[in-house]
Coordinates of C-alpha atoms and ligand atoms in Angstrom, one line a residue:
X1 CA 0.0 0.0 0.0
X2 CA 1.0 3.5 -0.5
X3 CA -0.3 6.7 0.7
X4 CA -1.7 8.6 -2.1
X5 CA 0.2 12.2 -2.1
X6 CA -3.3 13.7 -2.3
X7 CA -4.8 12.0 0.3
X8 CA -7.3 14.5 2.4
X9 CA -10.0 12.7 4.2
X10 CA -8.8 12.5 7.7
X11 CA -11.7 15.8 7.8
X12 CA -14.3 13.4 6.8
X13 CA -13.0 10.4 8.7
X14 CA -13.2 12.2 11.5
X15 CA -16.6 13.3 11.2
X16 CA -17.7 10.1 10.6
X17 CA -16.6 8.5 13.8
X18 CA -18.1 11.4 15.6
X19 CA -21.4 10.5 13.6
X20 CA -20.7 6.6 14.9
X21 CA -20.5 7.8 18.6
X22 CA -24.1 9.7 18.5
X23 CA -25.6 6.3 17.3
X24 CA -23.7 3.7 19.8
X25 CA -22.2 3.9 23.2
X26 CA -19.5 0.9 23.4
X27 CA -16.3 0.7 21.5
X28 CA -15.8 -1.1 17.8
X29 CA -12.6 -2.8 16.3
X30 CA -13.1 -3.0 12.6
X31 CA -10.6 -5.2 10.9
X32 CA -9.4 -4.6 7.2
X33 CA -8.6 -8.2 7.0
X34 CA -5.8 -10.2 4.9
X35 CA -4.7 -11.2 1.0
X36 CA -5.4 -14.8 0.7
X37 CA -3.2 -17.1 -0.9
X38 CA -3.6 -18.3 -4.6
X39 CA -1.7 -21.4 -4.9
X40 CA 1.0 -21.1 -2.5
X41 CA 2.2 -18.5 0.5
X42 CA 3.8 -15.8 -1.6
X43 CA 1.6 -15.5 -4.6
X44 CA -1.4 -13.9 -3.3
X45 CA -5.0 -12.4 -4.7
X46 CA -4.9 -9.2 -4.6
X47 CA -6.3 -7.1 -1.2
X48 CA -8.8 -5.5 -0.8
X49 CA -9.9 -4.3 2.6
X50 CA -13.1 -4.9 4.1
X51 CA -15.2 -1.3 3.0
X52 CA -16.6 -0.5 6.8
X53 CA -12.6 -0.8 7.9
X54 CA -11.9 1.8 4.5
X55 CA -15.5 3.9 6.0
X56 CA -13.4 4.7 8.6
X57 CA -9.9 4.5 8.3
X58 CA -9.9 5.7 4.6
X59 CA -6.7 3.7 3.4
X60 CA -6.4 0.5 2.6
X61 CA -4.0 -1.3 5.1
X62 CA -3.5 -5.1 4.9
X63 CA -3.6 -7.0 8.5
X64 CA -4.8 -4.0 10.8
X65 CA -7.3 -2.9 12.7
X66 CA -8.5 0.2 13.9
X67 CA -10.6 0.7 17.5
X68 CA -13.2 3.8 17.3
X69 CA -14.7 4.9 21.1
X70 CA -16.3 8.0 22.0
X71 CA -15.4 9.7 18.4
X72 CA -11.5 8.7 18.7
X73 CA -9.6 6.4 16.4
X74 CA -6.5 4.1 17.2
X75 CA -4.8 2.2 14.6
X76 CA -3.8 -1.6 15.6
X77 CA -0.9 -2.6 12.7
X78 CA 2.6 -4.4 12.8
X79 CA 5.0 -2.5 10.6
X80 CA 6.7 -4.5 7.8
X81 CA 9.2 -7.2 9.0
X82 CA 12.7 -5.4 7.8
X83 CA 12.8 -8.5 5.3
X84 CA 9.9 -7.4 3.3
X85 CA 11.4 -4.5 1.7
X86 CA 13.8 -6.7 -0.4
X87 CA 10.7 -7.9 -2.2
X88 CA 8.3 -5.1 -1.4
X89 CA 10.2 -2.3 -1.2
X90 CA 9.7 0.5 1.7
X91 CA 6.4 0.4 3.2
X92 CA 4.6 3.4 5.0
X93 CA 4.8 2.7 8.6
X94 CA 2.5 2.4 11.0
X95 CA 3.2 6.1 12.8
X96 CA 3.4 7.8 9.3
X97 CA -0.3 5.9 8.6
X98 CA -1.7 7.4 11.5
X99 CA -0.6 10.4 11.3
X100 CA -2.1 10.5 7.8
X101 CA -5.3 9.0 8.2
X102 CA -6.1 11.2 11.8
X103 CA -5.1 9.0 13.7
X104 CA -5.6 9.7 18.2
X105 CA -3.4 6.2 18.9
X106 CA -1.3 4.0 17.2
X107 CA -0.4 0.4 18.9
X108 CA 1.3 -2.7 17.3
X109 CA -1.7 -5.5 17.1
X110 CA -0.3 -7.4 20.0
X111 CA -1.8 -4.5 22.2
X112 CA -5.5 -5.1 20.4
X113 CA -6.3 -8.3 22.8
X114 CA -5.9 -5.7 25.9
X115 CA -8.2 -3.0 24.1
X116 CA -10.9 -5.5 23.1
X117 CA -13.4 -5.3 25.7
X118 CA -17.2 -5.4 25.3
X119 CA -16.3 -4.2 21.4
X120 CA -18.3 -4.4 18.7
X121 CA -17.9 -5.7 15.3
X122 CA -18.6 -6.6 12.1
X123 CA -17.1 -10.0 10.3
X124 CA -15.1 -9.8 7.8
X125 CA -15.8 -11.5 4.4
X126 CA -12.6 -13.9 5.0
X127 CA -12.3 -17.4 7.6
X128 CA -8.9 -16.4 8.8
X129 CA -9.8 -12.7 9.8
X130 CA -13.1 -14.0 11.5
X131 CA -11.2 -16.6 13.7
X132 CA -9.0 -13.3 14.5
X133 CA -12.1 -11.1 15.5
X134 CA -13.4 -14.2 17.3
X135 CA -10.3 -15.1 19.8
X136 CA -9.2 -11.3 20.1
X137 CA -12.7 -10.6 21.6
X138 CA -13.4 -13.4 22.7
X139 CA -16.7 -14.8 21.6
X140 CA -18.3 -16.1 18.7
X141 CA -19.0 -13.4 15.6
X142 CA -22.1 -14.3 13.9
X143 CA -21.9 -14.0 10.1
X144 CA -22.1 -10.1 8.9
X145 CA -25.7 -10.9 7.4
X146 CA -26.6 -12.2 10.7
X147 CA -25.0 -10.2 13.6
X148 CA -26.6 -10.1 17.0
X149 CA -26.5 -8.2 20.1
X150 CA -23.8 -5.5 19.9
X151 CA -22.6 -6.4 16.6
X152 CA -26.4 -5.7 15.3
X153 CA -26.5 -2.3 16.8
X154 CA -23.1 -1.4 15.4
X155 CA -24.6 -2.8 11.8
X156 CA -27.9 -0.6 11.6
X157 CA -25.6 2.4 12.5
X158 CA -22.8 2.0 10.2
X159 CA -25.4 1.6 7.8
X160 CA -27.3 4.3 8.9
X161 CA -24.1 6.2 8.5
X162 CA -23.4 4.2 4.5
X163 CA -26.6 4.6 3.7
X164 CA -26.1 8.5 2.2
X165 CA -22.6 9.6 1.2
X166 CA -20.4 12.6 1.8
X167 CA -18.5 15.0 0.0
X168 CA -15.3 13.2 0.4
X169 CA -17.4 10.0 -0.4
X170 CA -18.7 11.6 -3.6
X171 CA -15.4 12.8 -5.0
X172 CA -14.3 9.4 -5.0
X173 CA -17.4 8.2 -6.4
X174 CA -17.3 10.9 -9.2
X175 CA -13.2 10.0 -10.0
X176 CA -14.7 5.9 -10.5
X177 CA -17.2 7.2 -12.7
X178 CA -15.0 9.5 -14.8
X179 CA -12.5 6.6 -15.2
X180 CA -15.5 4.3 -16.1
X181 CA -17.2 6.3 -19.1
X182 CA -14.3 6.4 -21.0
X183 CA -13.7 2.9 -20.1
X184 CA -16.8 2.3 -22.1
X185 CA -15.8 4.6 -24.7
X186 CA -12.7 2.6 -25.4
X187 CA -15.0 -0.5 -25.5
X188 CA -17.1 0.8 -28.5
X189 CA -13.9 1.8 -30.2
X190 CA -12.5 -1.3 -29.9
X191 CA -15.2 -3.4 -31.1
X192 CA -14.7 -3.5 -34.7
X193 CA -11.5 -4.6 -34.7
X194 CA -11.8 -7.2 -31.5
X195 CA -12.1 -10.8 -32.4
X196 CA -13.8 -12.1 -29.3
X197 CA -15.2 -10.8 -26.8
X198 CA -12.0 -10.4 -24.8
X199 CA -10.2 -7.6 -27.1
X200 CA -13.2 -5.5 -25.9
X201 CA -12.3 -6.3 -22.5
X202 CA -8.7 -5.6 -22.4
X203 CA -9.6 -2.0 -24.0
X204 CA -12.1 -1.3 -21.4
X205 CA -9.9 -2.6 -18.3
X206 CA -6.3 -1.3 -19.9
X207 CA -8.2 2.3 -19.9
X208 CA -8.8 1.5 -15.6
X209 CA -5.5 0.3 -15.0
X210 CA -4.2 3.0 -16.9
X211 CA -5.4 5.2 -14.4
X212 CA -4.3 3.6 -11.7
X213 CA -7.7 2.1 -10.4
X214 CA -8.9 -1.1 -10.3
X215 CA -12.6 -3.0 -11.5
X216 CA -14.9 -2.8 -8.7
X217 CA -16.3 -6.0 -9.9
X218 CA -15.4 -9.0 -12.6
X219 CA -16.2 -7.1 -15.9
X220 CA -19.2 -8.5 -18.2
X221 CA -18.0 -8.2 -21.7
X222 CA -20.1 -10.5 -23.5
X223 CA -22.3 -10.9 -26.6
X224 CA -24.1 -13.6 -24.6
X225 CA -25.5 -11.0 -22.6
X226 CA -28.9 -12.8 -21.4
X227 CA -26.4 -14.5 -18.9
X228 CA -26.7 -11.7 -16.4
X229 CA -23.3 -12.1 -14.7
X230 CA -21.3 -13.5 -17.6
X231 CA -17.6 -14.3 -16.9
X232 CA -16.4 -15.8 -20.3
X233 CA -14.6 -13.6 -22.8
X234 CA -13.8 -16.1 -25.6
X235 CA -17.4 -15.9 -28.0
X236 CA -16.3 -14.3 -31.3
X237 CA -18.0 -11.2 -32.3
X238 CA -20.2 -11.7 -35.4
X239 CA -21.8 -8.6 -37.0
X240 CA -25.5 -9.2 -36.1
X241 CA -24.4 -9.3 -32.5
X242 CA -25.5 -7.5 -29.5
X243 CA -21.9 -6.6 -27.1
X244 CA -23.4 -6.4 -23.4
X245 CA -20.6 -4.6 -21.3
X246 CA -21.4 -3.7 -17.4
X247 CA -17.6 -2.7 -16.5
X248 CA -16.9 -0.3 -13.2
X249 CA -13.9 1.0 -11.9
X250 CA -12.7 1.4 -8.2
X251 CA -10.8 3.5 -7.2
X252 CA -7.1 3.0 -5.3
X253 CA -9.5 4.3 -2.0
X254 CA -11.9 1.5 -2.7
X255 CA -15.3 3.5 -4.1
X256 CA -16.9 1.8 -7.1
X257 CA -18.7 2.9 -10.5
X258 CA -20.9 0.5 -11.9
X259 CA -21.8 1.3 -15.7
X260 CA -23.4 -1.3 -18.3
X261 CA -24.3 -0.4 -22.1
X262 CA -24.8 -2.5 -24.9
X263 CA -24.3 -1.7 -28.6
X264 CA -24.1 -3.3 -31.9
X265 CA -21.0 -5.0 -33.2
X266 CA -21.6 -4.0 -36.3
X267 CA -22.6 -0.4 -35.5
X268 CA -25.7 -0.7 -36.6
X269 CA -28.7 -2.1 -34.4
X270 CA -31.1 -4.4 -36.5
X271 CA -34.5 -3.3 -36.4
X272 CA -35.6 -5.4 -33.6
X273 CA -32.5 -4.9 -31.6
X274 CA -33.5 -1.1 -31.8
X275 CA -37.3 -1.5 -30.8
X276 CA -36.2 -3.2 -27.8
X277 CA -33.4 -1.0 -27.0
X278 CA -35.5 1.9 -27.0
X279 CA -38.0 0.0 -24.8
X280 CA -34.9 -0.3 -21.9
X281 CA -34.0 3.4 -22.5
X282 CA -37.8 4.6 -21.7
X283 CA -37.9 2.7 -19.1
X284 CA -34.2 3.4 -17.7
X285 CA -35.2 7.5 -18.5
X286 CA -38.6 7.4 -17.2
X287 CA -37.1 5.7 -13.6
X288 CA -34.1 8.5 -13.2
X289 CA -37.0 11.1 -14.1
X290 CA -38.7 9.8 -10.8
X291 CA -36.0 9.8 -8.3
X292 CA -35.9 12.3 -5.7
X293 CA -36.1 12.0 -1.9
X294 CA -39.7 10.9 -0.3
X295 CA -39.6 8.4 -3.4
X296 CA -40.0 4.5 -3.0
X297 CA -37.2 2.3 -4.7
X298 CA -39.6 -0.3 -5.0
X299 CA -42.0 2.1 -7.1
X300 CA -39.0 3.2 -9.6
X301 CA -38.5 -0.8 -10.0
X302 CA -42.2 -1.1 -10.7
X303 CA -42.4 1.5 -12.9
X304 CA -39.4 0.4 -15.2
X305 CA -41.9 -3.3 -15.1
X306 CA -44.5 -1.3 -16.2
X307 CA -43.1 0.4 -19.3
X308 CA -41.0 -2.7 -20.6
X309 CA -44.6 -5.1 -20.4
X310 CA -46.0 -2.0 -22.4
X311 CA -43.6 -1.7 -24.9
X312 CA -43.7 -5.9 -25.3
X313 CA -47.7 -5.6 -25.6
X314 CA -46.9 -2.5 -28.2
X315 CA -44.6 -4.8 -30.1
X316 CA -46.8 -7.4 -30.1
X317 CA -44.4 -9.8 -27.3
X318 CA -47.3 -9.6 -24.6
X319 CA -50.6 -9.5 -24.2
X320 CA -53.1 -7.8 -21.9
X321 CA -52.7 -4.6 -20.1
X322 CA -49.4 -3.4 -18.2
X323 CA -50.8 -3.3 -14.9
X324 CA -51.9 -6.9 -15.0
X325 CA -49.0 -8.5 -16.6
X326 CA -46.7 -6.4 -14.3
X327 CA -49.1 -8.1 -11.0
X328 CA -48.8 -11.6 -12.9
X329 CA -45.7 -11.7 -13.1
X330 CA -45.2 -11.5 -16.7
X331 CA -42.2 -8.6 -17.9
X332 CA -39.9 -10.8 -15.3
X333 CA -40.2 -13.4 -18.5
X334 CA -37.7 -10.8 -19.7
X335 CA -36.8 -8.6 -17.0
X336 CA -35.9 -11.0 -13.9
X337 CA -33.5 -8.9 -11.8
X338 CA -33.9 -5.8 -9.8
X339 CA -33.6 -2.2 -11.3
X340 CA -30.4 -1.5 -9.2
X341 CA -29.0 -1.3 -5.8
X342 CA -27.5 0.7 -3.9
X343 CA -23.1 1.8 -4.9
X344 CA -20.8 3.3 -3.0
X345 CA -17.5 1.3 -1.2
X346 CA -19.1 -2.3 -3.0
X347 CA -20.4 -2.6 -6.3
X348 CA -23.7 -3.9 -4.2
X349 CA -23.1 -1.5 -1.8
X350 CA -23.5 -3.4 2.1
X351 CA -24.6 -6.4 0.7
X352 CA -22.8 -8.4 3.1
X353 CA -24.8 -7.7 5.0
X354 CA -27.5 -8.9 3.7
X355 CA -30.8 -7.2 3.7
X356 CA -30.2 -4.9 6.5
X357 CA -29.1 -2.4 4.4
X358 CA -30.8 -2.8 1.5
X359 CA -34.2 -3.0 3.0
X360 CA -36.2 -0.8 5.0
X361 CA -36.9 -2.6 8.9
X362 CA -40.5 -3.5 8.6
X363 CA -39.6 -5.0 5.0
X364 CA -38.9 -8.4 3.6
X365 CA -37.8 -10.3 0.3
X366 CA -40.9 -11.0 -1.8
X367 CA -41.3 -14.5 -3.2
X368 CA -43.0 -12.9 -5.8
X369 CA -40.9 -13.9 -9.6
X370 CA -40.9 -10.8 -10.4
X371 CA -39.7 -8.7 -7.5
X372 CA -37.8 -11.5 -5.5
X373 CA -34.7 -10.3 -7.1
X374 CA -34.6 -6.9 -6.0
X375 CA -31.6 -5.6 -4.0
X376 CA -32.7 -2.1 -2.7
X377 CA -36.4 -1.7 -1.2
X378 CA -36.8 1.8 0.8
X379 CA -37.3 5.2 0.8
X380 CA -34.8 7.4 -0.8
X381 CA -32.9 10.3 0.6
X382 CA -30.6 12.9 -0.6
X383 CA -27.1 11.5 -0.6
X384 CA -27.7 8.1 -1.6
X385 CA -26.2 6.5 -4.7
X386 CA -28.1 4.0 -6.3
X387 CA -28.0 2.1 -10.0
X388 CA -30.7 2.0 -12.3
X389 CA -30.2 -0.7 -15.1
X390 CA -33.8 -1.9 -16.8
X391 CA -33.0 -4.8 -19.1
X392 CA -34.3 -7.2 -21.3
X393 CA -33.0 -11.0 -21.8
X394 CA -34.2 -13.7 -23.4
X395 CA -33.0 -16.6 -20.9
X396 CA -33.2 -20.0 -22.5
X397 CA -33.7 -21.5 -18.5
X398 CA -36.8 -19.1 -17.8
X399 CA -38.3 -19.0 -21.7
X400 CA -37.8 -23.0 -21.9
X401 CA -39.1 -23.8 -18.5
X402 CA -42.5 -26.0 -19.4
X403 CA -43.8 -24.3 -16.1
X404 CA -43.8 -20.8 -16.7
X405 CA -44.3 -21.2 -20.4
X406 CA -47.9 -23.2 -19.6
X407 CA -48.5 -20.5 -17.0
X408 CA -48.0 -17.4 -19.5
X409 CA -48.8 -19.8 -22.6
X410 CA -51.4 -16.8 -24.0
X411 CA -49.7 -13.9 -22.8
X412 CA -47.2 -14.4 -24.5
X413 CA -47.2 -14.0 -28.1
X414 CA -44.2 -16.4 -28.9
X415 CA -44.4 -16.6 -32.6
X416 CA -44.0 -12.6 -32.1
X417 CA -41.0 -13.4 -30.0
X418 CA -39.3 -15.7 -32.7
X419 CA -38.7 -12.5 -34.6
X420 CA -36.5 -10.6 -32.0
X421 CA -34.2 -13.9 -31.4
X422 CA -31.4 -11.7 -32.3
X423 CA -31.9 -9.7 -28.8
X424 CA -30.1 -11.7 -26.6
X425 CA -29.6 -9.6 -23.7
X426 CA -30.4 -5.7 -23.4
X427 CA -29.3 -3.3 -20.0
X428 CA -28.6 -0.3 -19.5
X429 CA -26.7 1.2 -16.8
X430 CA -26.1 4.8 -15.2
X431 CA -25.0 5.9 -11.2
X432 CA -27.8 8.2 -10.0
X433 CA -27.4 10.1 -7.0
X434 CA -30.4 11.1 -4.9
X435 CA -30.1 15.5 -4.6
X436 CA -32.7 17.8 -2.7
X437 CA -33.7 18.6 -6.4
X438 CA -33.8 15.1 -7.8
X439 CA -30.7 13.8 -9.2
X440 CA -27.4 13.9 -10.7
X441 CA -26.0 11.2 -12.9
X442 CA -22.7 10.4 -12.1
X443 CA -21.9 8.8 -15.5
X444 CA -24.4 11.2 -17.8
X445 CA -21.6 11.9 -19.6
X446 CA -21.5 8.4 -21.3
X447 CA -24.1 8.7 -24.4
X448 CA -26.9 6.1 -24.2
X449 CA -29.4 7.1 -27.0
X450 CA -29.4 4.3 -29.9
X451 CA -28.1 6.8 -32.5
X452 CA -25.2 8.1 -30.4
X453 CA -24.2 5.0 -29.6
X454 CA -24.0 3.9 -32.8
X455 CA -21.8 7.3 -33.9
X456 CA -19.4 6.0 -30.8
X457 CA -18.5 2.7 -32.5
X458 CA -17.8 4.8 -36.0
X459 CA -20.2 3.2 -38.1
X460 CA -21.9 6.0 -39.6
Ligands
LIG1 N1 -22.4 -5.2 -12.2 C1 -23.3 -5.9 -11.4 C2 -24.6 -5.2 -11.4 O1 -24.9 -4.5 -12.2 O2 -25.3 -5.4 -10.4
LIG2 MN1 -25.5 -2.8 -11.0
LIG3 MN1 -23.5 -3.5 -13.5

């Protein structure tokens, strides 16, 4: 790790521990948790930090913890054994860290035992960190998407806390989107001269790594793009093909961008690819147009149901009206998943822990098909980041299944449907964040009408 020469959120650091300790009255050790091995010792993944750790100590520091009480922070890290520099070079050490990153203590970890008390915490997405949290305080830790007792209070108000972001928050969040609309940009370029689905890949990620960030998430690059979290690059790219790509970057502080489009290979959607296109855009418009604070996630996801079973029934796909294929079930033929979630340090932001953060107390997951799959149910207030990303997909698994084909057997026109089998997967993908007004889009700047998109791949 290094410390970036611009680094200035001790500030907003600060501020948020002070937040923490109006919400909770006990003390929390947050751990940032460990690189795990690949395929022996040495040759490691590569870290990332657990994001409520980064919430509050801003810098991504392998194997440390950090102890906030009563609005004061203490760092718990073992500088790097004088060995490590041969291969590692210099690290920062633990005083200079501290001292960066606002820092009231700094201890070596064998002093966090001693400090651990009646603390509170939250696991870690890693075995070996959780048996660390569990024999340094000294009782079991529940799973992060089922804490109890302490750990469940120090949950709601961390989220409470994630749930809207700040200005220091929000420049990150802006740099990630920057970085990941010309990250797309370079994807359209490259497509006419990519062979598979990987050369469009490489052009999208080499523009990330050039800037020194990393993907948030593994990148979907694939012209197979009714497999909604696609991680094969090797299809070749033939000219009637639709190029799915939901790529985000992260940046070296850990906050993501999470951007899908999805254009012609040729440069030129077909005239079905287009009608349904446009159908995703009104619905993926019509949503953003909706957001402000007051407003109910779950209403912006019904709404973007709504217009894509009455574009299908104007096309001649469905039949009936919207409101009763949307309460039957019927768009999720084509539009299974949820229209977003919340961003900010994960691609899905908090969804480690489950629900809790995505869904308002008194609410639960639906079993309903068509809303089952939705990751963000509540009220919306200024500061919060969320997705919104309306597709359409034909999935062989859901269109094939003799169950849900007998159920919707004459709502569904499906000689109609033969006709678009060169729409494989449509979605469309912007960052929105919730303003007094309404909203900004963090990644307007990336074009999204049919046309424009087509001008960006240089076909016309
Ligand atoms: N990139 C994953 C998603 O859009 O949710
Ligand atoms: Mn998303
Ligand atoms: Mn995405």
């Amino acid at each position: 790790m290094h410390i970036p020469k611009d680094f200035s959120m001790a500030p907003a650091l600060r501020r948020r521990r002070q937040q923490l300790a109006k919400l909770i009255d006990f003390p929390v050790i947050l751990w940032s948790g460990r690189s795990c091995s690949r395929n022996f010792p040495a040759n490691t993944y590569p870290f990332r930090a657990s994001s409520h750790f980064l919430y509050f100590a801003g810098l991504p520091i392998e194997n440390a913890a950090i102890r906030l009480e009563a609005g004061k922070l203490e760092l718990f890290m073992d500088d790097a054994p004088t060995d490590s520099a041969l291969w590692h070079g210099e690290m920062p050490k633990r005083d200079e860290i501290a001292a960066v990153i606002g820092a009231d203590a700094a201890f070596p970890m064998t002093e966090l035992p001693s400090r651990a008390n009646d603390a509170g915490t939250i696991a870690v997405q890693n075995m070996a960190t959780q048996q660390q949290q569990s024999q340094v305080l000294n009782r079991p830790i529940f799973p992060a998407n089922s804490p109890e007792g302490i750990d469940l209070e120090l949950t709601k108000a961390i989220i409470s806390l994630r749930l809207t972001h700040d200005d220091a928050a929000l420049a990150e969040l802006r740099q990630a989107g920057v970085v990941t609309v010309e990250a797309h940009k370079a994807g359209m370029r490259a497509t006419q001269t990519a062979k598979i689905e990987a050369g469009v890949r490489s052009a999208m990620e080499s523009h990330i790594i050039s800037q020194n960030m990393g993907c948030s998430y593994s990148s979907i690059v694939t012209v197979c793009g009714e497999v909604l979290h696609n991680d094969q690059y090797h299809h070749p790219l033939q000219p009637g093909d639709l190029m799915l790509a939901d790529v985000g970057a992260e940046t070296t502080l850990g906050w993501a961008a999470d951007v899908t489009r999805t254009w012609p290979v040729s440069g030129k959607f077909s005239p079905t690819q287009r009608d349904i296109y446009d159908i995703v855009l009104a619905a993926h418009d019509a949503c953003i147009e909706k957001i402000r604070p007051g407003v109910d996630y779950r209403h912006i996801h019904l709404l973007a149901c709504q217009i894509i079973a009455q574009g299908l029934v104007d096309l001649g796909i469905l039949r009936g009206s919207a409101e009763y294929l949307v309460e039957m079930d019927v768009h999720a033929l084509f539009f299974p998943h949820g229209i977003g979630h919340l961003l900010g340090l994960d691609v899905h932001d908090m969804e480690d822990l489950g629900d809790l953060a995505g869904y308002e107390e008194d609410r639960v997951r639906s079993h309903r098909f068509g809303l089952g799959y939705l990751r963000l149910n509540r009220l919306l207030s200024a500061g919060m980041l969320v997705t919104i990303e309306p597709g359409f997909y034909q999935v062989p698994a859901i269109l094939n299944d003799p169950t849900l084909r007998s159920k919707h057997q004459n709502l569904v026109n499906w000689d109609k449907l033969e006709k678009f089998a060169d729409v494989r997967g449509i979605r469309i993908e912007d960052d929105v964040l919730v303003t007094q007004k309404g909203t900004e889009i963090l990644t307007a700047a990336l074009p999204n009408k049919a046309e424009e998109v087509e001008d960006l791949i240089g076909a016309n």
